[in-house]
Amino acid sequence: MLGVLARVPLYMLFRRFGAPRLYPLNLTIVPSPRCNSRCLTCNIWKQHVDELALEEWDKILMSLGRTPYWFTISGGEPFLYRELVELVKLVYDRCRPGIINIPTNSILFRQIPEKVAEMGRYCSESTLVINLSLDGVGEQHDQIRGVPGGFERFTANYRALRALDLSNLSIGIHSVISVFNVQDASALFDYAFSLEPDAYITEIAEERVELDTVGMAITPSPDAYAEVIEQLMQRLRKRRFHGLSRVTEAFRVEYYRLVNRILVEERQVIGCYAGWASAQIHADGTVWPCCVRADAMGNLRDTGYDFGTVWFSDEAKGIRRSIYNRECHCPLANASYTNMLHHPITLLKIGTRILLG
């Protein structure tokens, strides 16, 4: 983590002056948009793309080198991708990130623990974070995520993962706060915390090009969200976190406050580093600064899988100019954590929170 902080000034220069030219330290890759959930807040399962083969991912990862520190392998449902374990091993071998983060809906609960165990043992020098989706208690979770029995599968998956003996494994619970559960968030929080996960994460439902949710009324009102976040803060104050979780939870407290301001003020409250320090590679090889706008910087298949050719292209420069000029704003969690890392005042608050426990 100290190595990441040492690079922060360089990314600030990159964003302001275009040099030094750097690869992102926070990278999301999507091996497949396929999903076996039918969530009320997401339509990604409707996508059909010409997915990159494992050999193509290997070439991309080799071109990235060891700059990315935080890898998220997302979807769709990542565990539907048959070669997920092999892909994680390639990420580890080629890039050696500090953190490999994988979300899951837990539907494939019989297969997931064995695959997680294999990944965790292989990626011994990385922290493997598995985040289980939970959007309600009991039938509400099933209704929101569109799968009967989904809550039972979440429970079985969580218990099985907890039983794994892996020192580098962190098990989190992830909830999307939407118009469908905002009124019942208190019960959701109580249940999630009763399981004592290594981390509890909430993210607000939003309109994203990637998820085909533009125009869908799924985002709670600022007032409703502010009330929910206060309930969450009350619970967080009573908990004590350790290790990586202590750092990530400190970031999340500031993230929740940031989201509320973005919803109310409808602007970039702090500068966005999507396109400089964070990025996403879609399943067909298209590079985006983020999944909300999903602006195509270029396709890696067209450049011999060389990330730098796309990342430093004229198309990429134009997209960065738009982001720098604050022509967009969003509460995207993944990018927001990177943004906070590059905002001195916010970083000072986070550091103080970590030191004071």
mmCIF file of C-alpha atoms in Angstrom:
data_model
loop_
_atom_site.group_PDB
_atom_site.id
_atom_site.type_symbol
_atom_site.label_atom_id
_atom_site.label_comp_id
_atom_site.label_asym_id
_atom_site.label_seq_id
_atom_site.Cartn_x
_atom_site.Cartn_y
_atom_site.Cartn_z
ATOM 1 C CA MET A 1 0.000 0.000 0.000
ATOM 2 C CA LEU A 2 2.882 2.380 0.699
ATOM 3 C CA GLY A 3 4.082 1.803 -2.859
ATOM 4 C CA VAL A 4 0.656 2.900 -4.125
ATOM 5 C CA LEU A 5 0.748 6.090 -2.037
ATOM 6 C CA ALA A 6 4.193 6.880 -3.429
ATOM 7 C CA ARG A 7 2.711 6.855 -6.928
ATOM 8 C CA VAL A 8 -0.167 9.207 -6.112
ATOM 9 C CA PRO A 9 1.779 12.423 -6.952
ATOM 10 C CA LEU A 10 2.741 10.919 -10.309
ATOM 11 C CA TYR A 11 -0.894 10.266 -11.209
ATOM 12 C CA MET A 12 -1.785 13.788 -10.172
ATOM 13 C CA LEU A 13 0.854 15.070 -12.612
ATOM 14 C CA PHE A 14 -0.400 12.689 -15.309
ATOM 15 C CA ARG A 15 -3.946 14.005 -14.933
ATOM 16 C CA ARG A 16 -2.876 17.654 -14.908
ATOM 17 C CA PHE A 17 -0.103 17.694 -17.511
ATOM 18 C CA GLY A 18 -0.322 14.394 -19.390
ATOM 19 C CA ALA A 19 3.052 13.204 -18.082
ATOM 20 C CA PRO A 20 4.498 10.990 -16.796
ATOM 21 C CA ARG A 21 2.395 8.521 -18.781
ATOM 22 C CA LEU A 22 1.239 5.746 -16.465
ATOM 23 C CA TYR A 23 -0.858 2.607 -16.627
ATOM 24 C CA PRO A 24 -3.838 2.418 -14.202
ATOM 25 C CA LEU A 25 -3.268 1.138 -10.687
ATOM 26 C CA ASN A 26 -6.951 0.128 -10.328
ATOM 27 C CA LEU A 27 -8.130 -2.122 -13.151
ATOM 28 C CA THR A 28 -11.422 -3.950 -13.680
ATOM 29 C CA ILE A 29 -11.571 -6.736 -16.229
ATOM 30 C CA VAL A 30 -14.754 -8.455 -17.419
ATOM 31 C CA PRO A 31 -14.135 -11.894 -18.909
ATOM 32 C CA SER A 32 -17.847 -12.313 -19.702
ATOM 33 C CA PRO A 33 -21.095 -10.349 -19.222
ATOM 34 C CA ARG A 34 -23.052 -13.618 -18.900
ATOM 35 C CA CYS A 35 -25.097 -13.804 -15.703
ATOM 36 C CA ASN A 36 -27.529 -16.232 -14.097
ATOM 37 C CA SER A 37 -29.246 -13.512 -12.043
ATOM 38 C CA ARG A 38 -32.094 -11.365 -13.360
ATOM 39 C CA CYS A 39 -31.703 -8.355 -11.087
ATOM 40 C CA LEU A 40 -34.170 -5.476 -11.084
ATOM 41 C CA THR A 41 -31.173 -3.116 -11.082
ATOM 42 C CA CYS A 42 -29.153 -4.656 -13.940
ATOM 43 C CA ASN A 43 -29.634 -5.852 -17.517
ATOM 44 C CA ILE A 44 -26.084 -6.961 -18.293
ATOM 45 C CA TRP A 45 -27.295 -10.545 -18.744
ATOM 46 C CA LYS A 46 -28.918 -9.468 -22.020
ATOM 47 C CA GLN A 47 -25.537 -8.741 -23.626
ATOM 48 C CA HIS A 48 -23.922 -11.042 -26.160
ATOM 49 C CA VAL A 49 -20.334 -10.211 -27.123
ATOM 50 C CA ASP A 50 -17.417 -11.895 -28.844
ATOM 51 C CA GLU A 51 -15.521 -12.707 -25.660
ATOM 52 C CA LEU A 52 -11.751 -12.654 -25.442
ATOM 53 C CA ALA A 53 -10.139 -16.073 -25.249
ATOM 54 C CA LEU A 54 -7.825 -16.909 -22.357
ATOM 55 C CA GLU A 55 -4.834 -16.628 -24.689
ATOM 56 C CA GLU A 56 -5.899 -13.094 -25.582
ATOM 57 C CA TRP A 57 -6.178 -12.139 -21.915
ATOM 58 C CA ASP A 58 -2.668 -13.483 -21.388
ATOM 59 C CA LYS A 59 -1.266 -11.132 -24.045
ATOM 60 C CA ILE A 60 -3.106 -8.165 -22.527
ATOM 61 C CA LEU A 61 -1.874 -8.940 -19.027
ATOM 62 C CA MET A 62 1.701 -9.276 -20.246
ATOM 63 C CA SER A 63 1.463 -5.830 -21.837
ATOM 64 C CA LEU A 64 0.234 -4.330 -18.536
ATOM 65 C CA GLY A 65 3.165 -5.475 -16.447
ATOM 66 C CA ARG A 66 3.086 -4.930 -12.689
ATOM 67 C CA THR A 67 1.565 -1.452 -12.464
ATOM 68 C CA PRO A 68 -2.034 -2.406 -11.462
ATOM 69 C CA TYR A 69 -2.291 -2.889 -7.710
ATOM 70 C CA TRP A 70 -6.006 -3.625 -7.415
ATOM 71 C CA PHE A 71 -7.611 -6.016 -9.898
ATOM 72 C CA THR A 72 -11.370 -6.537 -9.957
ATOM 73 C CA ILE A 73 -12.593 -9.466 -12.034
ATOM 74 C CA SER A 74 -16.235 -8.673 -12.622
ATOM 75 C CA GLY A 75 -19.171 -9.722 -14.792
ATOM 76 C CA GLY A 76 -21.955 -10.692 -15.196
ATOM 77 C CA GLU A 77 -21.282 -13.506 -12.823
ATOM 78 C CA PRO A 78 -17.517 -14.186 -12.865
ATOM 79 C CA PHE A 79 -17.893 -17.818 -11.759
ATOM 80 C CA LEU A 80 -19.885 -18.575 -14.909
ATOM 81 C CA TYR A 81 -16.639 -18.035 -16.834
ATOM 82 C CA ARG A 82 -15.280 -21.565 -17.088
ATOM 83 C CA GLU A 83 -11.645 -20.498 -17.130
ATOM 84 C CA LEU A 84 -11.898 -18.091 -14.185
ATOM 85 C CA VAL A 85 -9.304 -19.926 -12.091
ATOM 86 C CA GLU A 86 -6.851 -19.959 -14.989
ATOM 87 C CA LEU A 87 -7.492 -16.257 -15.626
ATOM 88 C CA VAL A 88 -6.828 -15.392 -11.972
ATOM 89 C CA LYS A 89 -3.577 -17.340 -12.111
ATOM 90 C CA LEU A 90 -2.532 -15.375 -15.208
ATOM 91 C CA VAL A 91 -3.372 -12.080 -13.457
ATOM 92 C CA TYR A 92 -1.178 -13.169 -10.568
ATOM 93 C CA ASP A 93 1.711 -14.438 -12.707
ATOM 94 C CA ARG A 94 1.826 -11.483 -15.094
ATOM 95 C CA CYS A 95 0.897 -8.549 -12.844
ATOM 96 C CA ARG A 96 1.367 -9.702 -9.225
ATOM 97 C CA PRO A 97 -1.284 -7.290 -7.840
ATOM 98 C CA GLY A 98 -1.696 -6.601 -4.149
ATOM 99 C CA ILE A 99 -5.428 -7.294 -4.293
ATOM 100 C CA ILE A 100 -7.588 -9.504 -6.521
ATOM 101 C CA ASN A 101 -11.272 -8.771 -5.976
ATOM 102 C CA ILE A 102 -14.087 -10.978 -7.314
ATOM 103 C CA PRO A 103 -17.828 -10.398 -6.731
ATOM 104 C CA THR A 104 -20.336 -13.260 -6.927
ATOM 105 C CA ASN A 105 -24.092 -13.808 -6.703
ATOM 106 C CA SER A 106 -23.472 -17.212 -5.005
ATOM 107 C CA ILE A 107 -25.824 -19.130 -7.324
ATOM 108 C CA LEU A 108 -23.033 -21.597 -8.168
ATOM 109 C CA PHE A 109 -22.437 -22.156 -4.452
ATOM 110 C CA ARG A 110 -21.423 -25.796 -4.892
ATOM 111 C CA GLN A 111 -18.515 -24.870 -7.179
ATOM 112 C CA ILE A 112 -17.339 -21.524 -5.803
ATOM 113 C CA PRO A 113 -15.536 -22.566 -2.573
ATOM 114 C CA GLU A 114 -13.345 -25.127 -4.347
ATOM 115 C CA LYS A 115 -12.346 -22.605 -7.002
ATOM 116 C CA VAL A 116 -11.688 -19.904 -4.392
ATOM 117 C CA ALA A 117 -9.491 -22.314 -2.451
ATOM 118 C CA GLU A 118 -7.422 -23.075 -5.554
ATOM 119 C CA MET A 119 -7.070 -19.379 -6.411
ATOM 120 C CA GLY A 120 -6.176 -18.426 -2.857
ATOM 121 C CA ARG A 121 -3.466 -21.062 -2.561
ATOM 122 C CA TYR A 122 -1.935 -20.111 -5.908
ATOM 123 C CA CYS A 123 -2.041 -16.319 -5.382
ATOM 124 C CA SER A 124 -0.217 -16.531 -2.076
ATOM 125 C CA GLU A 125 1.287 -13.017 -2.184
ATOM 126 C CA SER A 126 -1.999 -11.278 -3.071
ATOM 127 C CA THR A 127 -5.063 -10.666 -0.928
ATOM 128 C CA LEU A 128 -8.006 -12.466 -2.526
ATOM 129 C CA VAL A 129 -11.269 -10.629 -1.834
ATOM 130 C CA ILE A 130 -14.549 -12.442 -2.534
ATOM 131 C CA ASN A 131 -17.640 -10.231 -2.218
ATOM 132 C CA LEU A 132 -21.015 -11.964 -1.943
ATOM 133 C CA SER A 133 -24.045 -10.049 -3.183
ATOM 134 C CA LEU A 134 -26.900 -9.572 -0.716
ATOM 135 C CA ASP A 135 -29.712 -7.129 -1.504
ATOM 136 C CA GLY A 136 -32.327 -8.187 1.029
ATOM 137 C CA VAL A 137 -33.212 -10.666 3.735
ATOM 138 C CA GLY A 138 -35.005 -13.852 2.701
ATOM 139 C CA GLU A 139 -37.546 -13.523 -0.105
ATOM 140 C CA GLN A 140 -36.722 -9.853 -0.721
ATOM 141 C CA HIS A 141 -33.227 -10.829 -1.895
ATOM 142 C CA ASP A 142 -34.739 -13.402 -4.262
ATOM 143 C CA GLN A 143 -37.250 -10.906 -5.656
ATOM 144 C CA ILE A 144 -34.683 -8.175 -6.300
ATOM 145 C CA ARG A 145 -32.183 -10.551 -7.881
ATOM 146 C CA GLY A 146 -34.786 -12.570 -9.768
ATOM 147 C CA VAL A 147 -33.710 -16.048 -8.630
ATOM 148 C CA PRO A 148 -35.853 -18.212 -6.311
ATOM 149 C CA GLY A 149 -33.703 -19.706 -3.590
ATOM 150 C CA GLY A 150 -30.967 -17.138 -4.074
ATOM 151 C CA PHE A 151 -30.888 -16.192 -0.396
ATOM 152 C CA GLU A 152 -30.384 -19.821 0.643
ATOM 153 C CA ARG A 153 -27.528 -20.129 -1.856
ATOM 154 C CA PHE A 154 -25.937 -16.966 -0.487
ATOM 155 C CA THR A 155 -26.071 -18.459 3.013
ATOM 156 C CA ALA A 156 -24.584 -21.783 1.918
ATOM 157 C CA ASN A 157 -21.817 -20.069 -0.045
ATOM 158 C CA TYR A 158 -20.916 -17.751 2.806
ATOM 159 C CA ARG A 159 -20.654 -20.628 5.295
ATOM 160 C CA ALA A 160 -18.529 -22.721 2.932
ATOM 161 C CA LEU A 161 -16.146 -19.855 2.197
ATOM 162 C CA ARG A 162 -15.844 -19.106 5.903
ATOM 163 C CA ALA A 163 -14.702 -22.658 6.462
ATOM 164 C CA LEU A 164 -11.713 -22.263 4.122
ATOM 165 C CA ASP A 165 -8.329 -22.060 5.802
ATOM 166 C CA LEU A 166 -6.659 -19.322 3.750
ATOM 167 C CA SER A 167 -4.744 -16.521 5.440
ATOM 168 C CA ASN A 168 -4.932 -14.296 2.328
ATOM 169 C CA LEU A 169 -8.713 -14.647 1.856
ATOM 170 C CA SER A 170 -11.072 -11.779 2.740
ATOM 171 C CA ILE A 171 -14.821 -12.446 2.554
ATOM 172 C CA GLY A 172 -17.088 -9.459 2.143
ATOM 173 C CA ILE A 173 -20.792 -8.845 1.653
ATOM 174 C CA HIS A 174 -21.932 -6.371 -0.994
ATOM 175 C CA SER A 175 -25.364 -4.714 -1.152
ATOM 176 C CA VAL A 176 -26.791 -2.496 -3.892
ATOM 177 C CA ILE A 177 -29.059 0.147 -2.345
ATOM 178 C CA SER A 178 -31.904 0.829 -4.753
ATOM 179 C CA VAL A 179 -35.526 1.984 -4.759
ATOM 180 C CA PHE A 180 -36.421 -1.672 -4.191
ATOM 181 C CA ASN A 181 -34.756 -2.044 -0.773
ATOM 182 C CA VAL A 182 -34.009 1.448 0.524
ATOM 183 C CA GLN A 183 -36.971 1.307 2.909
ATOM 184 C CA ASP A 184 -35.788 -2.012 4.348
ATOM 185 C CA ALA A 185 -32.079 -1.212 4.580
ATOM 186 C CA SER A 186 -32.030 -1.349 8.385
ATOM 187 C CA ALA A 187 -32.990 -5.032 8.420
ATOM 188 C CA LEU A 188 -30.492 -5.729 5.621
ATOM 189 C CA PHE A 189 -27.670 -4.061 7.573
ATOM 190 C CA ASP A 190 -28.527 -5.891 10.785
ATOM 191 C CA TYR A 191 -28.477 -9.257 9.061
ATOM 192 C CA ALA A 192 -25.269 -8.569 7.124
ATOM 193 C CA PHE A 193 -23.385 -7.435 10.234
ATOM 194 C CA SER A 194 -24.690 -10.398 12.230
ATOM 195 C CA LEU A 195 -22.670 -12.641 9.889
ATOM 196 C CA GLU A 196 -19.474 -10.769 10.841
ATOM 197 C CA PRO A 197 -17.977 -10.469 7.350
ATOM 198 C CA ASP A 198 -14.443 -9.189 6.905
ATOM 199 C CA ALA A 199 -15.994 -6.190 5.162
ATOM 200 C CA TYR A 200 -19.466 -4.923 4.368
ATOM 201 C CA ILE A 201 -19.885 -2.853 1.216
ATOM 202 C CA THR A 202 -22.872 -0.939 -0.100
ATOM 203 C CA GLU A 203 -23.157 0.743 -3.460
ATOM 204 C CA ILE A 204 -25.979 2.876 -4.779
ATOM 205 C CA ALA A 205 -27.933 1.651 -7.795
ATOM 206 C CA GLU A 206 -27.193 3.901 -10.748
ATOM 207 C CA GLU A 207 -27.671 4.313 -14.453
ATOM 208 C CA ARG A 208 -24.749 2.731 -16.323
ATOM 209 C CA VAL A 209 -24.165 2.129 -19.988
ATOM 210 C CA GLU A 210 -22.444 -1.161 -19.139
ATOM 211 C CA LEU A 211 -25.480 -2.480 -17.253
ATOM 212 C CA ASP A 212 -28.013 -1.133 -19.781
ATOM 213 C CA THR A 213 -29.790 0.742 -17.003
ATOM 214 C CA VAL A 214 -29.786 4.249 -18.496
ATOM 215 C CA GLY A 215 -33.268 5.693 -18.054
ATOM 216 C CA MET A 216 -34.297 3.191 -15.365
ATOM 217 C CA ALA A 217 -35.667 4.712 -12.153
ATOM 218 C CA ILE A 218 -33.580 2.611 -9.765
ATOM 219 C CA THR A 219 -31.621 5.250 -7.817
ATOM 220 C CA PRO A 220 -32.988 6.281 -4.385
ATOM 221 C CA SER A 221 -33.613 9.944 -3.682
ATOM 222 C CA PRO A 222 -30.824 11.885 -1.952
ATOM 223 C CA ASP A 223 -32.904 12.181 1.226
ATOM 224 C CA ALA A 224 -33.713 8.479 1.347
ATOM 225 C CA TYR A 225 -30.098 7.555 0.692
ATOM 226 C CA ALA A 226 -28.810 9.979 3.345
ATOM 227 C CA GLU A 227 -31.087 8.385 5.949
ATOM 228 C CA VAL A 228 -29.888 4.907 5.013
ATOM 229 C CA ILE A 229 -26.240 5.909 5.170
ATOM 230 C CA GLU A 230 -26.699 7.370 8.639
ATOM 231 C CA GLN A 231 -28.113 4.006 9.748
ATOM 232 C CA LEU A 232 -25.087 2.296 8.227
ATOM 233 C CA MET A 233 -22.675 4.726 9.904
ATOM 234 C CA GLN A 234 -24.189 3.995 13.295
ATOM 235 C CA ARG A 235 -23.443 0.311 12.846
ATOM 236 C CA LEU A 236 -19.933 0.908 11.514
ATOM 237 C CA ARG A 237 -19.044 2.984 14.587
ATOM 238 C CA LYS A 238 -19.719 -0.050 16.783
ATOM 239 C CA ARG A 239 -17.400 -2.356 14.839
ATOM 240 C CA ARG A 240 -13.645 -2.796 14.979
ATOM 241 C CA PHE A 241 -11.861 -3.787 11.803
ATOM 242 C CA HIS A 242 -8.388 -5.235 11.398
ATOM 243 C CA GLY A 243 -5.763 -5.480 8.673
ATOM 244 C CA LEU A 244 -6.883 -4.619 5.133
ATOM 245 C CA SER A 245 -10.505 -4.322 6.282
ATOM 246 C CA ARG A 246 -9.563 -1.448 8.587
ATOM 247 C CA VAL A 247 -8.212 0.490 5.611
ATOM 248 C CA THR A 248 -11.054 -0.338 3.215
ATOM 249 C CA GLU A 249 -13.749 0.503 5.760
ATOM 250 C CA ALA A 250 -12.117 3.894 6.398
ATOM 251 C CA PHE A 251 -12.345 4.576 2.672
ATOM 252 C CA ARG A 252 -15.953 3.453 2.563
ATOM 253 C CA VAL A 253 -17.074 5.808 5.311
ATOM 254 C CA GLU A 254 -15.793 8.725 3.235
ATOM 255 C CA TYR A 255 -17.246 7.161 0.064
ATOM 256 C CA TYR A 256 -20.764 7.095 1.539
ATOM 257 C CA ARG A 257 -20.507 10.779 2.403
ATOM 258 C CA LEU A 258 -19.168 11.522 -1.050
ATOM 259 C CA VAL A 259 -22.064 9.720 -2.756
ATOM 260 C CA ASN A 260 -24.588 11.763 -0.820
ATOM 261 C CA ARG A 261 -22.947 14.999 -1.931
ATOM 262 C CA ILE A 262 -22.828 13.863 -5.566
ATOM 263 C CA LEU A 263 -26.540 13.021 -5.499
ATOM 264 C CA VAL A 264 -27.436 16.403 -4.030
ATOM 265 C CA GLU A 265 -24.995 18.634 -5.929
ATOM 266 C CA GLU A 266 -25.039 16.680 -9.221
ATOM 267 C CA ARG A 267 -21.387 17.351 -9.992
ATOM 268 C CA GLN A 268 -17.914 15.914 -9.526
ATOM 269 C CA VAL A 269 -17.343 16.778 -5.881
ATOM 270 C CA ILE A 270 -13.684 15.728 -6.134
ATOM 271 C CA GLY A 271 -11.681 15.263 -9.319
ATOM 272 C CA CYS A 272 -12.238 11.990 -11.172
ATOM 273 C CA TYR A 273 -9.212 9.837 -12.094
ATOM 274 C CA ALA A 274 -11.069 7.359 -14.306
ATOM 275 C CA GLY A 275 -8.960 7.227 -17.445
ATOM 276 C CA TRP A 276 -5.754 7.942 -15.548
ATOM 277 C CA ALA A 277 -5.541 5.783 -12.411
ATOM 278 C CA SER A 278 -8.522 3.485 -13.015
ATOM 279 C CA ALA A 279 -9.952 1.739 -16.067
ATOM 280 C CA GLN A 280 -11.985 -1.221 -17.273
ATOM 281 C CA ILE A 281 -11.453 -3.782 -20.024
ATOM 282 C CA HIS A 282 -14.684 -5.251 -21.356
ATOM 283 C CA ALA A 283 -15.126 -8.846 -22.473
ATOM 284 C CA ASP A 284 -14.638 -7.975 -26.150
ATOM 285 C CA GLY A 285 -11.344 -6.137 -25.567
ATOM 286 C CA THR A 286 -12.728 -2.589 -25.455
ATOM 287 C CA VAL A 287 -10.986 -0.294 -22.964
ATOM 288 C CA TRP A 288 -13.170 2.129 -21.001
ATOM 289 C CA PRO A 289 -12.185 4.753 -18.414
ATOM 290 C CA CYS A 290 -15.193 3.525 -16.424
ATOM 291 C CA CYS A 291 -18.337 1.454 -16.874
ATOM 292 C CA VAL A 292 -20.785 4.314 -16.327
ATOM 293 C CA ARG A 293 -20.077 6.220 -19.552
ATOM 294 C CA ALA A 294 -18.329 3.255 -21.194
ATOM 295 C CA ASP A 295 -16.526 5.526 -23.679
ATOM 296 C CA ALA A 296 -14.417 3.371 -25.985
ATOM 297 C CA MET A 297 -10.753 4.376 -25.909
ATOM 298 C CA GLY A 298 -10.067 1.613 -28.414
ATOM 299 C CA ASN A 299 -10.091 -2.163 -28.744
ATOM 300 C CA LEU A 300 -7.098 -4.266 -27.757
ATOM 301 C CA ARG A 301 -7.710 -6.716 -30.572
ATOM 302 C CA ASP A 302 -6.905 -3.904 -32.994
ATOM 303 C CA THR A 303 -3.523 -3.181 -31.384
ATOM 304 C CA GLY A 304 -2.061 -6.655 -31.041
ATOM 305 C CA TYR A 305 -3.280 -6.671 -27.415
ATOM 306 C CA ASP A 306 -0.939 -3.853 -26.448
ATOM 307 C CA PHE A 307 -2.631 -1.892 -23.678
ATOM 308 C CA GLY A 308 -0.401 1.161 -24.034
ATOM 309 C CA THR A 309 -1.368 1.758 -27.671
ATOM 310 C CA VAL A 310 -5.008 2.127 -26.646
ATOM 311 C CA TRP A 311 -4.356 3.861 -23.319
ATOM 312 C CA PHE A 312 -2.288 6.649 -24.872
ATOM 313 C CA SER A 313 -4.332 7.011 -28.088
ATOM 314 C CA ASP A 314 -5.915 10.230 -29.348
ATOM 315 C CA GLU A 315 -9.346 8.770 -28.531
ATOM 316 C CA ALA A 316 -8.213 8.261 -24.944
ATOM 317 C CA LYS A 317 -6.919 11.817 -24.706
ATOM 318 C CA GLY A 318 -10.275 13.193 -25.860
ATOM 319 C CA ILE A 319 -12.183 11.151 -23.288
ATOM 320 C CA ARG A 320 -9.809 12.248 -20.523
ATOM 321 C CA ARG A 321 -10.318 15.872 -21.522
ATOM 322 C CA SER A 322 -14.082 15.465 -21.085
ATOM 323 C CA ILE A 323 -13.671 13.853 -17.646
ATOM 324 C CA TYR A 324 -11.133 16.485 -16.581
ATOM 325 C CA ASN A 325 -13.582 19.233 -17.592
ATOM 326 C CA ARG A 326 -16.169 17.633 -15.282
ATOM 327 C CA GLU A 327 -18.633 16.896 -18.064
ATOM 328 C CA CYS A 328 -19.861 13.900 -16.073
ATOM 329 C CA HIS A 329 -20.450 12.904 -12.489
ATOM 330 C CA CYS A 330 -21.348 9.623 -10.849
ATOM 331 C CA PRO A 331 -21.055 7.710 -7.567
ATOM 332 C CA LEU A 332 -19.307 4.669 -9.076
ATOM 333 C CA ALA A 333 -17.644 2.967 -6.104
ATOM 334 C CA ASN A 334 -14.633 1.427 -7.798
ATOM 335 C CA ALA A 335 -13.484 4.686 -9.389
ATOM 336 C CA SER A 336 -14.426 6.742 -6.319
ATOM 337 C CA TYR A 337 -11.972 4.914 -4.076
ATOM 338 C CA THR A 338 -9.164 5.757 -6.492
ATOM 339 C CA ASN A 339 -10.372 9.354 -6.688
ATOM 340 C CA MET A 340 -10.281 9.688 -2.902
ATOM 341 C CA LEU A 341 -6.747 8.345 -2.869
ATOM 342 C CA HIS A 342 -5.755 11.324 -5.049
ATOM 343 C CA HIS A 343 -7.652 13.971 -3.053
ATOM 344 C CA PRO A 344 -5.373 15.200 -0.234
ATOM 345 C CA ILE A 345 -8.115 16.434 2.098
ATOM 346 C CA THR A 346 -10.100 13.210 1.812
ATOM 347 C CA LEU A 347 -6.942 11.124 2.162
ATOM 348 C CA LEU A 348 -6.064 13.020 5.362
ATOM 349 C CA LYS A 349 -9.502 12.248 6.801
ATOM 350 C CA ILE A 350 -9.109 8.588 5.925
ATOM 351 C CA GLY A 351 -5.619 8.447 7.424
ATOM 352 C CA THR A 352 -6.844 10.026 10.637
ATOM 353 C CA ARG A 353 -9.719 7.559 10.838
ATOM 354 C CA ILE A 354 -7.340 4.622 10.410
ATOM 355 C CA LEU A 355 -4.922 5.906 13.071
ATOM 356 C CA LEU A 356 -7.690 6.589 15.564
ATOM 357 C CA GLY A 357 -9.373 3.237 14.880
#
